[in-house]
Each structure stands twice: as C-alpha cells, then as structure tokens.
Coordinates of C-alpha atoms and ligand atoms in Angstrom, one line a residue:
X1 CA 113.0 79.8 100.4
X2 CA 113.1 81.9 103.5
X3 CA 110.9 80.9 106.3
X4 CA 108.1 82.6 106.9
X5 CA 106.9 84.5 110.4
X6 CA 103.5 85.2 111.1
X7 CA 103.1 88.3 113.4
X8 CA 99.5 88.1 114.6
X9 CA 98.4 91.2 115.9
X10 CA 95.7 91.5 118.9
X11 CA 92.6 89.6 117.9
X12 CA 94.4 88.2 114.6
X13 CA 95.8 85.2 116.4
X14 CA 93.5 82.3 114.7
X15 CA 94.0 83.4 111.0
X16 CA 98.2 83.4 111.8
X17 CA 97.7 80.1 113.1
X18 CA 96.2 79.0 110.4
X19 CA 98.4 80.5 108.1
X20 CA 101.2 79.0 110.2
X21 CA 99.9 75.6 110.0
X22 CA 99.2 75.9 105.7
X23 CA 103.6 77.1 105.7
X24 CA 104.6 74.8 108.1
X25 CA 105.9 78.1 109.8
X26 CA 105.7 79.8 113.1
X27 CA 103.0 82.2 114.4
X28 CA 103.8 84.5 117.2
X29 CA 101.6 87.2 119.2
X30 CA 102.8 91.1 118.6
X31 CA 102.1 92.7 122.5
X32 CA 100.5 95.7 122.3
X33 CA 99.6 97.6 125.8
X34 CA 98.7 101.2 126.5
X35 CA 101.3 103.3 129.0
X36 CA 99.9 105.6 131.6
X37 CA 99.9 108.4 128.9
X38 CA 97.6 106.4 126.4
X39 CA 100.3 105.7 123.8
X40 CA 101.1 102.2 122.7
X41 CA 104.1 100.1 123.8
X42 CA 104.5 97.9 121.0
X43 CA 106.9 94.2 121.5
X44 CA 107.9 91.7 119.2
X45 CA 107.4 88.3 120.7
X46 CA 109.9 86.4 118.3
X47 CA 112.8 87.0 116.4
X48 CA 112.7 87.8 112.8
X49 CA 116.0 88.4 112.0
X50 CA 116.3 87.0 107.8
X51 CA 112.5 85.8 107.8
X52 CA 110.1 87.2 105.7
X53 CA 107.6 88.6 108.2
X54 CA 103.8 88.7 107.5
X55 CA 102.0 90.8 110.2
X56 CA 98.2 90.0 110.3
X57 CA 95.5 92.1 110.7
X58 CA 92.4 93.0 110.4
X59 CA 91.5 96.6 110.1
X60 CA 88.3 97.4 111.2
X61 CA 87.9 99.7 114.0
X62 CA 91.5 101.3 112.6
X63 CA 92.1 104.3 114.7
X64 CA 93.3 102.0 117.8
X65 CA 95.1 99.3 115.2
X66 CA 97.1 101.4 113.0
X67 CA 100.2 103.2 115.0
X68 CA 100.7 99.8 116.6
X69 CA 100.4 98.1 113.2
X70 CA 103.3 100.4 111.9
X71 CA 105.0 100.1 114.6
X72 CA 105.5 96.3 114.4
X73 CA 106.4 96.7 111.1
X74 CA 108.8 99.1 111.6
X75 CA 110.2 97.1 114.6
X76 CA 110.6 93.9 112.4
X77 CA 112.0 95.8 109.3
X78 CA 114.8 97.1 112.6
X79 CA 115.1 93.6 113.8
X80 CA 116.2 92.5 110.6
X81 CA 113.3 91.2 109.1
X82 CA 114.1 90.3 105.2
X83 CA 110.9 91.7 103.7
X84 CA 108.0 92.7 106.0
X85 CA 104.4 92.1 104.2
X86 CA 100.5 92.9 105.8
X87 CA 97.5 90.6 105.4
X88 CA 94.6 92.5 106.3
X89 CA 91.5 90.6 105.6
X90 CA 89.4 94.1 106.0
X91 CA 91.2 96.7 104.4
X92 CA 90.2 100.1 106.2
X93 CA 89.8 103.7 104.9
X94 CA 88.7 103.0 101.6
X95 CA 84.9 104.5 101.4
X96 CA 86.0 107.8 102.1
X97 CA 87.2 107.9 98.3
X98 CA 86.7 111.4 97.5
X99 CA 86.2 115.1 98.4
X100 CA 82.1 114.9 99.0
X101 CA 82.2 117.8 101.0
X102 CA 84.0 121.7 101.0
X103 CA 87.4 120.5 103.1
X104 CA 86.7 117.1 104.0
X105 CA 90.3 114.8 104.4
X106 CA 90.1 112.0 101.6
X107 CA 91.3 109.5 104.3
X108 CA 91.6 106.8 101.7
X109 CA 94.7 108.7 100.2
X110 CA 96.5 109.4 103.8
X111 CA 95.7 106.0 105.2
X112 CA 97.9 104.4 101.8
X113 CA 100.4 106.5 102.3
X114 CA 101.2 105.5 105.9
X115 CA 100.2 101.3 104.9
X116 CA 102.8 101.7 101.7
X117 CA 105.1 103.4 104.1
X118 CA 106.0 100.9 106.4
X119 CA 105.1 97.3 104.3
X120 CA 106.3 95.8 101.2
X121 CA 103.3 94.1 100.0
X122 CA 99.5 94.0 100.8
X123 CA 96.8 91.4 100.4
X124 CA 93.3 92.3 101.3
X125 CA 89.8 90.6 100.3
X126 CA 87.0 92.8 98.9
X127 CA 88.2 96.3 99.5
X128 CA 85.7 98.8 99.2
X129 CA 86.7 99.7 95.3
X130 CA 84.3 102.3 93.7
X131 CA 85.6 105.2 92.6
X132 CA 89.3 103.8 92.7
X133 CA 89.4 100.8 90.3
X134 CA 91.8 99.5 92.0
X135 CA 94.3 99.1 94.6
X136 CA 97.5 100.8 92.2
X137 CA 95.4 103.8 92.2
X138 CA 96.3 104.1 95.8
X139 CA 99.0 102.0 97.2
X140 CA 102.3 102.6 95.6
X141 CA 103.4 98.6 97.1
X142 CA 102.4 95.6 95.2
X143 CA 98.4 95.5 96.9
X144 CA 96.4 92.6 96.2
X145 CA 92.5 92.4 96.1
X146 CA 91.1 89.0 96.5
X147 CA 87.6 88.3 96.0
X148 CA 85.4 85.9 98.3
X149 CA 82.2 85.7 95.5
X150 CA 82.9 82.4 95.0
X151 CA 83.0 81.5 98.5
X152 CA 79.7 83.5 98.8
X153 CA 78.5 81.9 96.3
X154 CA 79.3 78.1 97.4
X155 CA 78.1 78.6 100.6
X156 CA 74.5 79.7 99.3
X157 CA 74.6 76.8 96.7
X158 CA 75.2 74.2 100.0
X159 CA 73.2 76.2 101.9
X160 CA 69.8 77.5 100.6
X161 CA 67.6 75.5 98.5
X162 CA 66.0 77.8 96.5
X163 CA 67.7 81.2 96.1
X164 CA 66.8 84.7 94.4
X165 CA 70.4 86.7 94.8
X166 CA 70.1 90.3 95.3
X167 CA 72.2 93.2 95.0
X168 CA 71.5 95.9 97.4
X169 CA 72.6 98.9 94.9
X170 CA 73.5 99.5 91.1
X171 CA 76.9 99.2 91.5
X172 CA 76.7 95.3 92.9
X173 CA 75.3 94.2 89.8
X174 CA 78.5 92.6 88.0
X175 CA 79.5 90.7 91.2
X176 CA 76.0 89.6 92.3
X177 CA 75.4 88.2 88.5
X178 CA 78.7 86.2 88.6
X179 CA 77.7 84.8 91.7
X180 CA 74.5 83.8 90.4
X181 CA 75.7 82.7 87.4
X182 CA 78.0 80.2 89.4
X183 CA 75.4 78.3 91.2
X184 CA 72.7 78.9 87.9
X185 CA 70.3 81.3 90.1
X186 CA 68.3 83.9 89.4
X187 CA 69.1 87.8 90.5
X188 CA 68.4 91.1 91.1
X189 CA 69.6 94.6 91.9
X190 CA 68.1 97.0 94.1
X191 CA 68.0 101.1 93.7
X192 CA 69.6 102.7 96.6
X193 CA 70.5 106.4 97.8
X194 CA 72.6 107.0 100.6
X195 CA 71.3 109.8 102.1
X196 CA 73.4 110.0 105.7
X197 CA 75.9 107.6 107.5
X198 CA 72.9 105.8 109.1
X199 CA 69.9 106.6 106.6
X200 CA 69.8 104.9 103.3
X201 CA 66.8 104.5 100.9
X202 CA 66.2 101.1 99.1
X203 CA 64.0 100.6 96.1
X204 CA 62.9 97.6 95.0
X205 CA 62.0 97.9 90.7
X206 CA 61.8 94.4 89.6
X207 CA 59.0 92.4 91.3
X208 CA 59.6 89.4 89.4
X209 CA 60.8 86.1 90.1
X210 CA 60.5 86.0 93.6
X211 CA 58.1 83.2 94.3
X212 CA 59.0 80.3 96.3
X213 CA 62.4 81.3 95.7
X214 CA 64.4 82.7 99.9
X215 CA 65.9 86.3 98.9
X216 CA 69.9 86.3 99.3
X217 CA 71.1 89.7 99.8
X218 CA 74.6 89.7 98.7
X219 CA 76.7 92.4 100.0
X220 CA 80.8 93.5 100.4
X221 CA 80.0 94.8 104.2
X222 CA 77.5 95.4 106.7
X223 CA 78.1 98.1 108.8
X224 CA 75.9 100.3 110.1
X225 CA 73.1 97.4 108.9
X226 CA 70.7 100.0 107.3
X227 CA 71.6 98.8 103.7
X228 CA 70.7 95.4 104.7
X229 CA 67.8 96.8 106.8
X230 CA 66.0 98.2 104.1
X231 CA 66.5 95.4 101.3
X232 CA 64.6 93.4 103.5
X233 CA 62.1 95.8 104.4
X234 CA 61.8 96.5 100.6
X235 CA 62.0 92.9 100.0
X236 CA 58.8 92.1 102.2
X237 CA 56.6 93.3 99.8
X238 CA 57.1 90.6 97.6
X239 CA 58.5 87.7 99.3
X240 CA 57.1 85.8 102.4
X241 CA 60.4 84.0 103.0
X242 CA 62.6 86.2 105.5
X243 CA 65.5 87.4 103.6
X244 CA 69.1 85.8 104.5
X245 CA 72.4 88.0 104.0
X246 CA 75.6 86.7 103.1
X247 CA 78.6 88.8 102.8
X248 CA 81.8 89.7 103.1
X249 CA 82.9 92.1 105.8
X250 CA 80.7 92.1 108.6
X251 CA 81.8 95.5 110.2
X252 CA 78.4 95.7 112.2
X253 CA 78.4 98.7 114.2
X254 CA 76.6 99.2 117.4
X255 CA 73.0 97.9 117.3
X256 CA 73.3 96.5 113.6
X257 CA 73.4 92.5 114.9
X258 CA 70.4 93.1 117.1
X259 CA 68.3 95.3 114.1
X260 CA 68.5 92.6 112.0
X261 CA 68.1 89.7 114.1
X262 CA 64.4 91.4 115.1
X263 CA 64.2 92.2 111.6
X264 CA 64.0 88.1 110.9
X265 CA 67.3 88.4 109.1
X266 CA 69.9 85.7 109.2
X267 CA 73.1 87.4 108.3
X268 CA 76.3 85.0 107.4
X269 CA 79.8 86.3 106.8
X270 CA 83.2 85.2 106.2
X271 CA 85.6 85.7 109.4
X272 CA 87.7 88.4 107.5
X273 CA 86.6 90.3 111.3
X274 CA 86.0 88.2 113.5
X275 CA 82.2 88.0 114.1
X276 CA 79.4 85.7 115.7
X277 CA 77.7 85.7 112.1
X278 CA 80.5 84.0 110.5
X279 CA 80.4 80.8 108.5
X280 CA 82.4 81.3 105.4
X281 CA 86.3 80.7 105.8
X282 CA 88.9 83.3 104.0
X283 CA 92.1 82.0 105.2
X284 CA 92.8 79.6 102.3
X285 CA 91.9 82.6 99.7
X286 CA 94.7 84.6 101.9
X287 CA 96.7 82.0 102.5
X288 CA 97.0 80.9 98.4
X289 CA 97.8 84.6 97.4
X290 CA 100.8 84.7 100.2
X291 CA 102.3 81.9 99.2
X292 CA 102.7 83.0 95.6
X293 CA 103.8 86.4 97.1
X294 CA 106.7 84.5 99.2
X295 CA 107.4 82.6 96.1
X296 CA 108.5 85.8 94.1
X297 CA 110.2 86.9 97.7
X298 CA 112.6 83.7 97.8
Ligands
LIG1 C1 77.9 100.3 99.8 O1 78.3 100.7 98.8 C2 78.2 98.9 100.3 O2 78.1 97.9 99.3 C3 77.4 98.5 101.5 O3 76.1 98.3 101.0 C4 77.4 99.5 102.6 O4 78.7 100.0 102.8 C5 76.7 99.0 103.8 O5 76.7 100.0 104.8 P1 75.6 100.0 105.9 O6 75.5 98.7 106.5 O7 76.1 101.1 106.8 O8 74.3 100.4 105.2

C-alpha cells in the first residue's frame, strides 16, 4: 500500500501524531505564517511525492484556517502527492443550512464546494446534520460522518454513577435514546427555541425520573454555551445534583467556559478542538475510518 503522510496543520499536530503512530507513518508540520500584507505563506515541510497525503485539521474558527488549508492541499496535489484526503474532526459551515433570511449566503453550500474542490475524500465526526441528511447532499467527494455517541456514552457509563441523559432539543432525541440505551439509563428531551445567536429558550416538559439520578446533558457542540446554559437552569427545578455536559464539539466561544463553570456545570468533551474540557478521545474513531479509506486508495 502506499505510505501514508500526515500533514498536521497549525494546532493539529497531536491528532497527526497519533495517527502517525496507529500507520506506522510519518507526521509533519504544514508552516503557515502571515506576510506584511496579511495573506498567508503556506510551506510543506516534507515531501509527498507518491504518498497518499492526509492533511489534518480541525475547523473551528474557519475563516483564518481555510485558504491555508487549500492551499496545502493544492501544494501537495502539485508536489505529487498520490491522492490528497482531509480529516477534520470539526467540520465547519454546516449550521448555516438554509436561506433563513431575505439574501442571506447559505455558507454550508459555498464552503463544500471549496473543501470538494481541493480534496479527495473527507472524514469528520458529528457534523452538524439537520436539514441536510447527510454529507452527499453537500459534498460531491466521498465525506464520511463518524459518530462519537458511543464514546459519549462509555465515558458517562465509567464515569457517573447514577445518570438521567438529556437532550437539549427535539431533534437530539434519536441519538440521546441510543446513548441511553447503551449503558441501560433513563432519558429525556428538552423543548427549545432558538431565538438569536446568543439567546435560546429551554423548556423542560417531563419532570419525571429525576430523583437521585446526576442530569447528563448530551449535546453535538457547545458554542456560544446558552443551550447548555439554560438546560441546567431549566434543569434546577427538579434536580439538586448540578448538571454535567458531555459532548462532542466543544466550540466555546468567548465567555462560554467561564458561564458554565459559575453556573456549577462540569462540561466534558472529546478533543475533536482542542479544549481544556476534554476527556473523551476521537483519534481511534478517525483513525479506523482512514485506514479503510487508504485501503480502497492502495
Ligand atoms: C443545536 O442544534 C445544537 O445541537 C446545539 O445545541 C447548539 O448548536 C449549541 O449552541 P449554543 O452553545 O450556542 O447554544
């Protein structure tokens, strides 16, 4: 098989590595600085000539990652890489899903476009699917969703004694009752309306089950925090115990970390962005899917 060659792009350098390790393959850095002018100089710092190269990075915060991104991947495809894939534990752009207002830019649509431009394949975990079921609808290159439930899941089964999962809105139901139903807890869904980018409203309808049981709010990402915020705030009125999160993406914008730390709320993530709340390991989820990608890439 040809060899694989991790390209780690700033701040991606310890899930290449571990990839690296899992292939038995090298890992290098892609150098990204800013000229005088603000535009990006973009370097290789291996060869790639023949290998199949797998840049790596994780797109939050996308408007400063993504012209560099594409222009390693060009670089490689130039440099004669032999296929030229992305592993981007966050997957960016994919909330703005539709036209919600008079002239608004559906970015989800134009951010594809440039990712299925310039790779051959893409593996994410969780992307934000919800009016898009999923990645094909988008993404004209083979796209891969992964899904870290079960991690969730395992974690809160090692971790908290006595758990109550909840789902912070309507649509989380399906994944929050598979979760349960893996470790044999009980669950619940919350009714929420999203009324600005910062302002949500969280209603809690069933009361039941709650007692002596720590609520698990289960969630894809926290960003802004307000979902979060509110479940527990909601939550209060029928459970004592503080509330722990456990999710998936943990975006958490300015302020979020500290709201919900003075909230009481412990929040525990998996390090698809690298985070102080994380605790819950994606690279063997990544690294399983690559592998059968490269296999079908001899
Ligand atoms: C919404 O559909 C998602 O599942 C999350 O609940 C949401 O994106 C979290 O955003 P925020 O932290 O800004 O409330």
């Amino acid at each position: 098989m040809t060899a694989a060659s991790f390209l780690a792009l700033p701040g991606n350098e310890p899930m290449a590595s571990a990839f690296a390790a899992r292939f038995s393959s090298n890992s290098a850095s892609v150098e990204v600085r800013q000229f005088p002018d603000g535009e990006s100089h973009v370097r290789l710092e291996t060869a790639v000539k023949g290998a199949n190269v797998v840049a790596v990075c994780t797109l939050d915060r996308p408007d400063r990652k993504i012209l560099p991104l594409i222009f390693a991947a060009d670089a490689a495809r130039e440099l004669g890489a032999a296929s030229v894939g992305l592993v981007a534990p966050y997957l960016a752009y994919m909330r703005q899903d539709a036209r919600f207002e008079t002239g608004e830019a559906v970015s989800s649509h134009s951010f594809a476009r440039l990712i299925s431009g310039s790779f051959d394949w893409l593996v994410t975990v969780d992307p934000h699917l919800h009016r898009y079921k999923s990645l094909s609808q988008l993404y004209t290159i083979p796209a891969f969703a992964l899904h870290a439930a079960p991690l969730l899941s395992d974690w809160i089964a090692r971790n908290i004694a006595n758990p109550i999962l909840v789902g912070p809105d309507r649509e989380s139901r399906q994944w929050v009752s598979e979760a349960a139903s893996r470790i044999g807890a009980p669950f619940t869904v919350l009714d929420k309306e999203r009324k600005s980018d910062r302002q949500v409203l969280v209603e809690l309808t069933d009361r039941t089950g709650f007692d002596g049981r720590t609520p698990v709010i289960l969630d894809d990402i926290v960003s802004s925090g307000e979902t979060v915020l509110q479940a527990a705030h909601a939550l209060s009125a029928v459970s004592a115990i503080k509330p722990v999160c456990v999710a998936v993406h943990a975006i958490c914008a300015d302020g979020a970390q500290e709201a919900l730390a003075y909230a009481g709320v412990r929040v525990v993530t998996t390090n698809s962005i690298a985070h102080a709340s994380n605790a819950i390991d994606v690279s063997e989820l990544l690294g399983a899917q690559i592998a059968a990608i490269l296999r079908a890439h001899p």
